[in-house]
Amino acid sequence: MWKVGMSEEVGKALHAVVDKVNQAAARRPKTLPVVPPRLVAVSKTKPPDMVIEAYRKGHRNFGENYVNELVDKASNPQILESCPEIEWHFIGHLQKNNVNKLLGVPNLFMVETVDSAKLADKVNSSWQRLRAASTQTLKIMVQINTSGEESKHGLPPGETVNTVKHILSKCSALHFSGLMTIGRYGYDLADGPNPDFQALLSRRQEVCASLQLPLEDVELSMGMSTDFEHAIEVGSTNVRVGSTIFGNRDYPNTPTPSPEKKSKVPTEEAAKKMERLTVTEQ
């Protein structure tokens, strides 16, 4: 339940994260493109009041993982009235049967999770049909499964160039903005730079070299609450931070098993489900 005291907490947390984003950007090597990192505040499961409060503190970019929740939140009368310049990012897995619903979202700024040429075609044709009177293109990113985990969505790294080439040549209603990854959860930086971030950097180099695109025109969306500073230091231009700004999330519809039904060792299916839930925390 939203409380007045939370207003100050959201403001302080947002300010602290913005400071860390700027400090991390200042530590980047001079060889990286000079692109100010964008902070996407992930408001998943949080009430509209929290979004409005962050907006009042000057923030504009917000992200959601689920189509229905984004539709509800973006169409909320309070948000529509109080946040006219809000920019919504969709950062969850997108199924083709939800494309039309997603593209009808007010103030949709970017879809970060296009993970196949077929999905790009569907988004492209739907955007052309829904926005026929407008010449505005839709910003999209191509999601890459850099860790190779079955529990994560995304394009196999080896298909990156061909997929981007398809979007550039066949999807005139879309604006290719960059590459996105979630990466393996819980990587220990004591072992060196995050290999998933390094893999995305390599994919960008490959895309830019093959398709003759300037590096600074291809963004990298990588980094969440636990690793966004490192992500920015190595080149991320778009970080997705939720719980660090809005606090831990509650999932009221998640049933709690009775003591006699609890298993000391989770099944493989349960472990994968738990990981999927965890890695989308942002």
PDB file of C-alpha atoms in Angstrom:
ATOM      1  CA  MET A   1       0.000   0.000   0.000  1.00  0.00           C
ATOM      2  CA  TRP A   2       1.330   3.427  -0.986  1.00  0.00           C
ATOM      3  CA  LYS A   3       2.246   5.587   1.975  1.00  0.00           C
ATOM      4  CA  VAL A   4       3.185   9.270   2.064  1.00  0.00           C
ATOM      5  CA  GLY A   5       6.568   8.424   3.564  1.00  0.00           C
ATOM      6  CA  MET A   6       7.427   6.349   0.503  1.00  0.00           C
ATOM      7  CA  SER A   7       7.464   9.519  -1.597  1.00  0.00           C
ATOM      8  CA  GLU A   8      10.652  10.707   0.054  1.00  0.00           C
ATOM      9  CA  GLU A   9      12.165   7.202  -0.130  1.00  0.00           C
ATOM     10  CA  VAL A  10      11.598   6.941  -3.881  1.00  0.00           C
ATOM     11  CA  GLY A  11      13.099  10.389  -4.426  1.00  0.00           C
ATOM     12  CA  LYS A  12      16.215   9.624  -2.387  1.00  0.00           C
ATOM     13  CA  ALA A  13      16.715   6.221  -4.005  1.00  0.00           C
ATOM     14  CA  LEU A  14      16.289   7.639  -7.502  1.00  0.00           C
ATOM     15  CA  HIS A  15      18.742  10.450  -6.783  1.00  0.00           C
ATOM     16  CA  ALA A  16      21.295   7.951  -5.436  1.00  0.00           C
ATOM     17  CA  VAL A  17      20.997   5.734  -8.525  1.00  0.00           C
ATOM     18  CA  VAL A  18      21.301   8.701 -10.901  1.00  0.00           C
ATOM     19  CA  ASP A  19      24.477   9.755  -9.072  1.00  0.00           C
ATOM     20  CA  LYS A  20      25.933   6.244  -9.441  1.00  0.00           C
ATOM     21  CA  VAL A  21      25.015   6.188 -13.137  1.00  0.00           C
ATOM     22  CA  ASN A  22      26.844   9.477 -13.726  1.00  0.00           C
ATOM     23  CA  GLN A  23      29.884   8.400 -11.700  1.00  0.00           C
ATOM     24  CA  ALA A  24      30.112   5.099 -13.573  1.00  0.00           C
ATOM     25  CA  ALA A  25      29.880   6.933 -16.906  1.00  0.00           C
ATOM     26  CA  ALA A  26      32.786   9.146 -15.833  1.00  0.00           C
ATOM     27  CA  ARG A  27      34.905   6.021 -15.280  1.00  0.00           C
ATOM     28  CA  ARG A  28      34.441   4.733 -18.818  1.00  0.00           C
ATOM     29  CA  PRO A  29      37.521   4.353 -21.001  1.00  0.00           C
ATOM     30  CA  LYS A  30      37.914   7.224 -23.457  1.00  0.00           C
ATOM     31  CA  THR A  31      37.882   4.717 -26.312  1.00  0.00           C
ATOM     32  CA  LEU A  32      34.136   4.068 -25.843  1.00  0.00           C
ATOM     33  CA  PRO A  33      31.515   6.144 -27.682  1.00  0.00           C
ATOM     34  CA  VAL A  34      30.459   9.195 -25.676  1.00  0.00           C
ATOM     35  CA  VAL A  35      26.790   8.314 -25.191  1.00  0.00           C
ATOM     36  CA  PRO A  36      25.167   9.375 -21.897  1.00  0.00           C
ATOM     37  CA  PRO A  37      23.629   6.288 -20.271  1.00  0.00           C
ATOM     38  CA  ARG A  38      19.846   6.166 -20.008  1.00  0.00           C
ATOM     39  CA  LEU A  39      18.320   4.975 -16.739  1.00  0.00           C
ATOM     40  CA  VAL A  40      15.118   2.966 -17.165  1.00  0.00           C
ATOM     41  CA  ALA A  41      13.239   2.790 -13.860  1.00  0.00           C
ATOM     42  CA  VAL A  42      11.500  -0.592 -13.787  1.00  0.00           C
ATOM     43  CA  SER A  43       8.162  -0.207 -12.022  1.00  0.00           C
ATOM     44  CA  LYS A  44       6.994  -3.830 -12.244  1.00  0.00           C
ATOM     45  CA  THR A  45       4.315  -4.625  -9.591  1.00  0.00           C
ATOM     46  CA  LYS A  46       4.554  -1.081  -8.213  1.00  0.00           C
ATOM     47  CA  PRO A  47       1.529   1.259  -8.000  1.00  0.00           C
ATOM     48  CA  PRO A  48       1.008   4.225 -10.340  1.00  0.00           C
ATOM     49  CA  ASP A  49       1.668   6.599  -7.426  1.00  0.00           C
ATOM     50  CA  MET A  50       5.303   5.480  -7.333  1.00  0.00           C
ATOM     51  CA  VAL A  51       5.709   6.114 -11.059  1.00  0.00           C
ATOM     52  CA  ILE A  52       4.176   9.561 -10.665  1.00  0.00           C
ATOM     53  CA  GLU A  53       6.476  10.361  -7.745  1.00  0.00           C
ATOM     54  CA  ALA A  54       9.602   9.393  -9.716  1.00  0.00           C
ATOM     55  CA  TYR A  55       8.292  11.436 -12.657  1.00  0.00           C
ATOM     56  CA  ARG A  56       7.850  14.456 -10.377  1.00  0.00           C
ATOM     57  CA  LYS A  57      11.493  14.056  -9.381  1.00  0.00           C
ATOM     58  CA  GLY A  58      12.423  14.563 -13.030  1.00  0.00           C
ATOM     59  CA  HIS A  59      12.586  10.989 -14.307  1.00  0.00           C
ATOM     60  CA  ARG A  60      11.059  10.143 -17.688  1.00  0.00           C
ATOM     61  CA  ASN A  61      12.051   6.587 -18.755  1.00  0.00           C
ATOM     62  CA  PHE A  62      10.155   3.697 -17.170  1.00  0.00           C
ATOM     63  CA  GLY A  63      10.089  -0.017 -17.968  1.00  0.00           C
ATOM     64  CA  GLU A  64       7.675  -2.916 -17.588  1.00  0.00           C
ATOM     65  CA  ASN A  65       8.100  -6.671 -18.088  1.00  0.00           C
ATOM     66  CA  TYR A  66       4.517  -7.718 -18.775  1.00  0.00           C
ATOM     67  CA  VAL A  67       2.264  -6.453 -21.557  1.00  0.00           C
ATOM     68  CA  ASN A  68      -0.933  -6.380 -19.494  1.00  0.00           C
ATOM     69  CA  GLU A  69       0.687  -4.511 -16.636  1.00  0.00           C
ATOM     70  CA  LEU A  70       2.203  -1.968 -19.027  1.00  0.00           C
ATOM     71  CA  VAL A  71      -1.160  -1.449 -20.753  1.00  0.00           C
ATOM     72  CA  ASP A  72      -2.897  -0.892 -17.415  1.00  0.00           C
ATOM     73  CA  LYS A  73      -0.229   1.403 -16.016  1.00  0.00           C
ATOM     74  CA  ALA A  74       0.332   3.472 -19.151  1.00  0.00           C
ATOM     75  CA  SER A  75      -3.434   3.952 -19.542  1.00  0.00           C
ATOM     76  CA  ASN A  76      -3.951   4.890 -15.896  1.00  0.00           C
ATOM     77  CA  PRO A  77      -5.784   8.262 -15.796  1.00  0.00           C
ATOM     78  CA  GLN A  78      -3.486   9.610 -13.062  1.00  0.00           C
ATOM     79  CA  ILE A  79      -0.359   8.759 -15.042  1.00  0.00           C
ATOM     80  CA  LEU A  80      -1.815  10.134 -18.296  1.00  0.00           C
ATOM     81  CA  GLU A  81      -2.639  13.397 -16.557  1.00  0.00           C
ATOM     82  CA  SER A  82       0.478  13.745 -14.384  1.00  0.00           C
ATOM     83  CA  CYS A  83       3.138  12.305 -16.716  1.00  0.00           C
ATOM     84  CA  PRO A  84       2.609  13.674 -20.250  1.00  0.00           C
ATOM     85  CA  GLU A  85       6.282  13.218 -21.241  1.00  0.00           C
ATOM     86  CA  ILE A  86       6.734   9.714 -19.852  1.00  0.00           C
ATOM     87  CA  GLU A  87       8.601   7.241 -22.098  1.00  0.00           C
ATOM     88  CA  TRP A  88       7.695   3.572 -21.669  1.00  0.00           C
ATOM     89  CA  HIS A  89      10.127   0.735 -22.424  1.00  0.00           C
ATOM     90  CA  PHE A  90       8.928  -2.832 -22.824  1.00  0.00           C
ATOM     91  CA  ILE A  91      11.645  -5.103 -21.436  1.00  0.00           C
ATOM     92  CA  GLY A  92       9.939  -8.492 -21.089  1.00  0.00           C
ATOM     93  CA  HIS A  93       9.426 -11.430 -23.410  1.00  0.00           C
ATOM     94  CA  LEU A  94       7.053 -10.489 -26.222  1.00  0.00           C
ATOM     95  CA  GLN A  95       4.793 -13.085 -27.815  1.00  0.00           C
ATOM     96  CA  LYS A  96       3.401 -12.386 -31.260  1.00  0.00           C
ATOM     97  CA  ASN A  97      -0.209 -12.611 -30.049  1.00  0.00           C
ATOM     98  CA  ASN A  98       0.449  -9.676 -27.688  1.00  0.00           C
ATOM     99  CA  VAL A  99       2.062  -7.353 -30.223  1.00  0.00           C
ATOM    100  CA  ASN A 100      -1.070  -5.391 -31.144  1.00  0.00           C
ATOM    101  CA  LYS A 101      -1.958  -4.880 -27.489  1.00  0.00           C
ATOM    102  CA  LEU A 102       1.557  -3.645 -26.697  1.00  0.00           C
ATOM    103  CA  LEU A 103       1.757  -1.250 -29.631  1.00  0.00           C
ATOM    104  CA  GLY A 104      -1.430   0.470 -28.516  1.00  0.00           C
ATOM    105  CA  VAL A 105       0.263   1.632 -25.299  1.00  0.00           C
ATOM    106  CA  PRO A 106       0.248   5.434 -24.881  1.00  0.00           C
ATOM    107  CA  ASN A 107       3.753   6.958 -24.915  1.00  0.00           C
ATOM    108  CA  LEU A 108       5.460   3.704 -25.931  1.00  0.00           C
ATOM    109  CA  PHE A 109       9.092   4.694 -26.478  1.00  0.00           C
ATOM    110  CA  MET A 110      10.966   1.467 -27.139  1.00  0.00           C
ATOM    111  CA  VAL A 111      10.590  -2.321 -27.357  1.00  0.00           C
ATOM    112  CA  GLU A 112      13.878  -3.763 -26.112  1.00  0.00           C
ATOM    113  CA  THR A 113      13.158  -7.456 -26.594  1.00  0.00           C
ATOM    114  CA  VAL A 114      12.757  -8.264 -30.289  1.00  0.00           C
ATOM    115  CA  ASP A 115      14.357 -11.699 -30.499  1.00  0.00           C
ATOM    116  CA  SER A 116      13.699 -12.937 -34.028  1.00  0.00           C
ATOM    117  CA  ALA A 117      13.201 -11.712 -37.581  1.00  0.00           C
ATOM    118  CA  LYS A 118       9.648 -13.092 -37.502  1.00  0.00           C
ATOM    119  CA  LEU A 119       8.806 -11.063 -34.407  1.00  0.00           C
ATOM    120  CA  ALA A 120      10.365  -7.984 -36.027  1.00  0.00           C
ATOM    121  CA  ASP A 121       8.138  -8.516 -39.076  1.00  0.00           C
ATOM    122  CA  LYS A 122       5.052  -8.782 -36.867  1.00  0.00           C
ATOM    123  CA  VAL A 123       5.934  -5.639 -34.892  1.00  0.00           C
ATOM    124  CA  ASN A 124       6.707  -3.795 -38.129  1.00  0.00           C
ATOM    125  CA  SER A 125       3.418  -4.662 -39.870  1.00  0.00           C
ATOM    126  CA  SER A 126       1.366  -3.985 -36.738  1.00  0.00           C
ATOM    127  CA  TRP A 127       3.010  -0.606 -36.171  1.00  0.00           C
ATOM    128  CA  GLN A 128       2.374   0.360 -39.805  1.00  0.00           C
ATOM    129  CA  ARG A 129      -1.287  -0.577 -39.480  1.00  0.00           C
ATOM    130  CA  LEU A 130      -1.908   1.001 -36.066  1.00  0.00           C
ATOM    131  CA  ARG A 131      -0.006   4.217 -36.819  1.00  0.00           C
ATOM    132  CA  ALA A 132      -0.933   4.551 -40.482  1.00  0.00           C
ATOM    133  CA  ALA A 133      -1.426   8.292 -40.215  1.00  0.00           C
ATOM    134  CA  SER A 134       2.007   8.799 -38.665  1.00  0.00           C
ATOM    135  CA  THR A 135       5.501   8.568 -40.139  1.00  0.00           C
ATOM    136  CA  GLN A 136       7.018   7.995 -36.685  1.00  0.00           C
ATOM    137  CA  THR A 137       9.090   4.840 -36.476  1.00  0.00           C
ATOM    138  CA  LEU A 138       9.171   2.607 -33.400  1.00  0.00           C
ATOM    139  CA  LYS A 139      12.488   2.231 -31.586  1.00  0.00           C
ATOM    140  CA  ILE A 140      13.429  -1.407 -31.012  1.00  0.00           C
ATOM    141  CA  MET A 141      16.390  -3.361 -29.703  1.00  0.00           C
ATOM    142  CA  VAL A 142      17.387  -6.901 -30.579  1.00  0.00           C
ATOM    143  CA  GLN A 143      17.659  -9.151 -27.534  1.00  0.00           C
ATOM    144  CA  ILE A 144      20.622 -11.542 -27.501  1.00  0.00           C
ATOM    145  CA  ASN A 145      20.886 -14.609 -25.257  1.00  0.00           C
ATOM    146  CA  THR A 146      24.548 -14.093 -24.414  1.00  0.00           C
ATOM    147  CA  SER A 147      24.637 -16.688 -21.632  1.00  0.00           C
ATOM    148  CA  GLY A 148      23.082 -19.485 -23.693  1.00  0.00           C
ATOM    149  CA  GLU A 149      20.740 -20.422 -20.835  1.00  0.00           C
ATOM    150  CA  GLU A 150      17.486 -22.158 -21.767  1.00  0.00           C
ATOM    151  CA  SER A 151      15.686 -20.178 -19.066  1.00  0.00           C
ATOM    152  CA  LYS A 152      16.337 -16.933 -20.933  1.00  0.00           C
ATOM    153  CA  HIS A 153      14.908 -15.586 -24.145  1.00  0.00           C
ATOM    154  CA  GLY A 154      16.922 -13.948 -26.874  1.00  0.00           C
ATOM    155  CA  LEU A 155      18.558 -14.529 -30.214  1.00  0.00           C
ATOM    156  CA  PRO A 156      21.580 -16.857 -30.457  1.00  0.00           C
ATOM    157  CA  PRO A 157      24.632 -14.562 -30.759  1.00  0.00           C
ATOM    158  CA  GLY A 158      25.578 -16.006 -34.131  1.00  0.00           C
ATOM    159  CA  GLU A 159      22.312 -14.781 -35.679  1.00  0.00           C
ATOM    160  CA  THR A 160      22.761 -11.151 -34.620  1.00  0.00           C
ATOM    161  CA  VAL A 161      24.107  -9.654 -37.865  1.00  0.00           C
ATOM    162  CA  ASN A 162      21.572 -11.312 -40.154  1.00  0.00           C
ATOM    163  CA  THR A 163      18.673 -10.343 -37.905  1.00  0.00           C
ATOM    164  CA  VAL A 164      19.753  -6.709 -37.690  1.00  0.00           C
ATOM    165  CA  LYS A 165      20.308  -6.660 -41.455  1.00  0.00           C
ATOM    166  CA  HIS A 166      16.769  -7.987 -41.948  1.00  0.00           C
ATOM    167  CA  ILE A 167      15.319  -5.256 -39.723  1.00  0.00           C
ATOM    168  CA  LEU A 168      17.260  -2.506 -41.491  1.00  0.00           C
ATOM    169  CA  SER A 169      16.264  -3.683 -44.966  1.00  0.00           C
ATOM    170  CA  LYS A 170      12.768  -5.110 -44.473  1.00  0.00           C
ATOM    171  CA  CYS A 171      11.212  -3.291 -41.493  1.00  0.00           C
ATOM    172  CA  SER A 172      10.798   0.327 -42.544  1.00  0.00           C
ATOM    173  CA  ALA A 173       8.479   1.162 -39.631  1.00  0.00           C
ATOM    174  CA  LEU A 174      11.120   0.182 -37.078  1.00  0.00           C
ATOM    175  CA  HIS A 175      14.175   2.096 -35.936  1.00  0.00           C
ATOM    176  CA  PHE A 176      16.968  -0.273 -34.913  1.00  0.00           C
ATOM    177  CA  SER A 177      18.383   1.286 -31.752  1.00  0.00           C
ATOM    178  CA  GLY A 178      20.726  -1.357 -30.423  1.00  0.00           C
ATOM    179  CA  LEU A 179      21.281  -4.675 -28.672  1.00  0.00           C
ATOM    180  CA  MET A 180      19.999  -5.917 -25.321  1.00  0.00           C
ATOM    181  CA  THR A 181      20.881  -8.776 -22.977  1.00  0.00           C
ATOM    182  CA  ILE A 182      19.940  -9.963 -19.503  1.00  0.00           C
ATOM    183  CA  GLY A 183      22.948 -12.176 -18.919  1.00  0.00           C
ATOM    184  CA  ARG A 184      23.647 -14.759 -16.255  1.00  0.00           C
ATOM    185  CA  TYR A 185      22.399 -13.809 -12.805  1.00  0.00           C
ATOM    186  CA  GLY A 186      24.811 -13.438  -9.883  1.00  0.00           C
ATOM    187  CA  TYR A 187      28.094 -13.173 -11.771  1.00  0.00           C
ATOM    188  CA  ASP A 188      31.018 -12.429  -9.447  1.00  0.00           C
ATOM    189  CA  LEU A 189      33.091  -9.514 -10.758  1.00  0.00           C
ATOM    190  CA  ALA A 190      36.037 -10.839  -8.781  1.00  0.00           C
ATOM    191  CA  ASP A 191      36.371 -13.288 -11.680  1.00  0.00           C
ATOM    192  CA  GLY A 192      36.834 -10.435 -14.161  1.00  0.00           C
ATOM    193  CA  PRO A 193      34.573  -8.422 -16.481  1.00  0.00           C
ATOM    194  CA  ASN A 194      31.099  -9.861 -16.977  1.00  0.00           C
ATOM    195  CA  PRO A 195      31.379 -12.211 -19.986  1.00  0.00           C
ATOM    196  CA  ASP A 196      27.800 -11.524 -21.075  1.00  0.00           C
ATOM    197  CA  PHE A 197      28.508  -7.808 -21.301  1.00  0.00           C
ATOM    198  CA  GLN A 198      31.711  -8.529 -23.201  1.00  0.00           C
ATOM    199  CA  ALA A 199      29.769 -10.770 -25.575  1.00  0.00           C
ATOM    200  CA  LEU A 200      27.275  -7.986 -26.297  1.00  0.00           C
ATOM    201  CA  LEU A 201      30.120  -5.552 -26.927  1.00  0.00           C
ATOM    202  CA  SER A 202      31.575  -8.026 -29.417  1.00  0.00           C
ATOM    203  CA  ARG A 203      28.232  -8.440 -31.157  1.00  0.00           C
ATOM    204  CA  ARG A 204      27.977  -4.680 -31.562  1.00  0.00           C
ATOM    205  CA  GLN A 205      31.460  -4.541 -33.096  1.00  0.00           C
ATOM    206  CA  GLU A 206      30.451  -7.303 -35.498  1.00  0.00           C
ATOM    207  CA  VAL A 207      27.167  -5.632 -36.445  1.00  0.00           C
ATOM    208  CA  CYS A 208      28.779  -2.247 -37.004  1.00  0.00           C
ATOM    209  CA  ALA A 209      31.639  -3.668 -39.051  1.00  0.00           C
ATOM    210  CA  SER A 210      29.401  -5.882 -41.188  1.00  0.00           C
ATOM    211  CA  LEU A 211      26.653  -3.334 -41.800  1.00  0.00           C
ATOM    212  CA  GLN A 212      28.791  -0.173 -41.747  1.00  0.00           C
ATOM    213  CA  LEU A 213      27.009   1.406 -38.795  1.00  0.00           C
ATOM    214  CA  PRO A 214      28.661   3.957 -36.459  1.00  0.00           C
ATOM    215  CA  LEU A 215      29.309   2.505 -32.995  1.00  0.00           C
ATOM    216  CA  GLU A 216      27.639   5.460 -31.323  1.00  0.00           C
ATOM    217  CA  ASP A 217      24.404   4.725 -33.222  1.00  0.00           C
ATOM    218  CA  VAL A 218      24.066   1.224 -31.749  1.00  0.00           C
ATOM    219  CA  GLU A 219      23.058   1.293 -28.094  1.00  0.00           C
ATOM    220  CA  LEU A 220      23.715  -1.442 -25.552  1.00  0.00           C
ATOM    221  CA  SER A 221      21.012  -2.268 -23.012  1.00  0.00           C
ATOM    222  CA  MET A 222      22.703  -4.269 -20.277  1.00  0.00           C
ATOM    223  CA  GLY A 223      22.892  -3.972 -16.513  1.00  0.00           C
ATOM    224  CA  MET A 224      20.277  -4.227 -13.767  1.00  0.00           C
ATOM    225  CA  SER A 225      20.045  -3.358 -10.066  1.00  0.00           C
ATOM    226  CA  THR A 226      22.967  -5.558  -9.033  1.00  0.00           C
ATOM    227  CA  ASP A 227      25.422  -4.738 -11.813  1.00  0.00           C
ATOM    228  CA  PHE A 228      24.411  -1.520 -13.599  1.00  0.00           C
ATOM    229  CA  GLU A 229      27.548   0.376 -12.540  1.00  0.00           C
ATOM    230  CA  HIS A 230      29.879  -2.237 -14.024  1.00  0.00           C
ATOM    231  CA  ALA A 231      27.697  -2.399 -17.143  1.00  0.00           C
ATOM    232  CA  ILE A 232      28.017   1.356 -17.683  1.00  0.00           C
ATOM    233  CA  GLU A 233      31.772   1.270 -17.054  1.00  0.00           C
ATOM    234  CA  VAL A 234      32.244  -1.232 -19.887  1.00  0.00           C
ATOM    235  CA  GLY A 235      29.907   0.517 -22.324  1.00  0.00           C
ATOM    236  CA  SER A 236      26.204   0.133 -21.514  1.00  0.00           C
ATOM    237  CA  THR A 237      24.060   3.042 -22.716  1.00  0.00           C
ATOM    238  CA  ASN A 238      20.798   1.792 -21.183  1.00  0.00           C
ATOM    239  CA  VAL A 239      20.410   0.234 -17.718  1.00  0.00           C
ATOM    240  CA  ARG A 240      17.243  -1.255 -16.234  1.00  0.00           C
ATOM    241  CA  VAL A 241      16.957  -0.657 -12.490  1.00  0.00           C
ATOM    242  CA  GLY A 242      13.881  -1.469 -10.433  1.00  0.00           C
ATOM    243  CA  SER A 243      14.168  -2.716  -6.858  1.00  0.00           C
ATOM    244  CA  THR A 244      17.038  -0.348  -6.026  1.00  0.00           C
ATOM    245  CA  ILE A 245      14.702   2.569  -6.779  1.00  0.00           C
ATOM    246  CA  PHE A 246      11.267   1.288  -5.809  1.00  0.00           C
ATOM    247  CA  GLY A 247      12.116  -1.341  -3.192  1.00  0.00           C
ATOM    248  CA  ASN A 248      11.659  -5.103  -3.212  1.00  0.00           C
ATOM    249  CA  ARG A 249       8.654  -6.451  -5.030  1.00  0.00           C
ATOM    250  CA  ASP A 250       5.673  -8.334  -3.624  1.00  0.00           C
ATOM    251  CA  TYR A 251       4.026 -11.112  -5.590  1.00  0.00           C
ATOM    252  CA  PRO A 252       0.684 -11.547  -3.784  1.00  0.00           C
ATOM    253  CA  ASN A 253      -0.592 -14.201  -6.169  1.00  0.00           C
ATOM    254  CA  THR A 254       2.319 -16.543  -5.508  1.00  0.00           C
ATOM    255  CA  PRO A 255       1.002 -19.406  -3.321  1.00  0.00           C
ATOM    256  CA  THR A 256       2.977 -20.477  -0.280  1.00  0.00           C
ATOM    257  CA  PRO A 257       3.221 -24.281  -0.038  1.00  0.00           C
ATOM    258  CA  SER A 258       2.116 -25.932   3.190  1.00  0.00           C
ATOM    259  CA  PRO A 259       4.983 -27.249   5.388  1.00  0.00           C
ATOM    260  CA  GLU A 260       4.256 -30.887   4.601  1.00  0.00           C
ATOM    261  CA  LYS A 261       4.405 -30.198   0.869  1.00  0.00           C
ATOM    262  CA  LYS A 262       7.674 -28.311   0.907  1.00  0.00           C
ATOM    263  CA  SER A 263      10.600 -30.058  -0.684  1.00  0.00           C
ATOM    264  CA  LYS A 264      14.096 -29.582   0.663  1.00  0.00           C
ATOM    265  CA  VAL A 265      15.534 -29.994  -2.825  1.00  0.00           C
ATOM    266  CA  PRO A 266      13.730 -28.074  -5.590  1.00  0.00           C
ATOM    267  CA  THR A 267      12.949 -29.924  -8.792  1.00  0.00           C
ATOM    268  CA  GLU A 268      14.775 -28.904 -11.962  1.00  0.00           C
ATOM    269  CA  GLU A 269      11.569 -27.354 -13.317  1.00  0.00           C
ATOM    270  CA  ALA A 270      11.019 -25.368 -10.110  1.00  0.00           C
ATOM    271  CA  ALA A 271      14.632 -24.174 -10.111  1.00  0.00           C
ATOM    272  CA  LYS A 272      14.314 -22.908 -13.681  1.00  0.00           C
ATOM    273  CA  LYS A 273      11.044 -21.150 -12.843  1.00  0.00           C
ATOM    274  CA  MET A 274      12.697 -19.495  -9.847  1.00  0.00           C
ATOM    275  CA  GLU A 275      15.605 -18.315 -11.993  1.00  0.00           C
ATOM    276  CA  ARG A 276      13.288 -16.876 -14.649  1.00  0.00           C
ATOM    277  CA  LEU A 277      11.485 -14.911 -11.961  1.00  0.00           C
ATOM    278  CA  THR A 278      14.739 -13.680 -10.475  1.00  0.00           C
ATOM    279  CA  VAL A 279      16.477 -12.539 -13.653  1.00  0.00           C
ATOM    280  CA  THR A 280      13.570 -10.341 -14.707  1.00  0.00           C
ATOM    281  CA  GLU A 281      13.774  -8.369 -11.475  1.00  0.00           C
ATOM    282  CA  GLN A 282      15.873  -5.709 -13.254  1.00  0.00           C
TER     283      GLN A 282
END
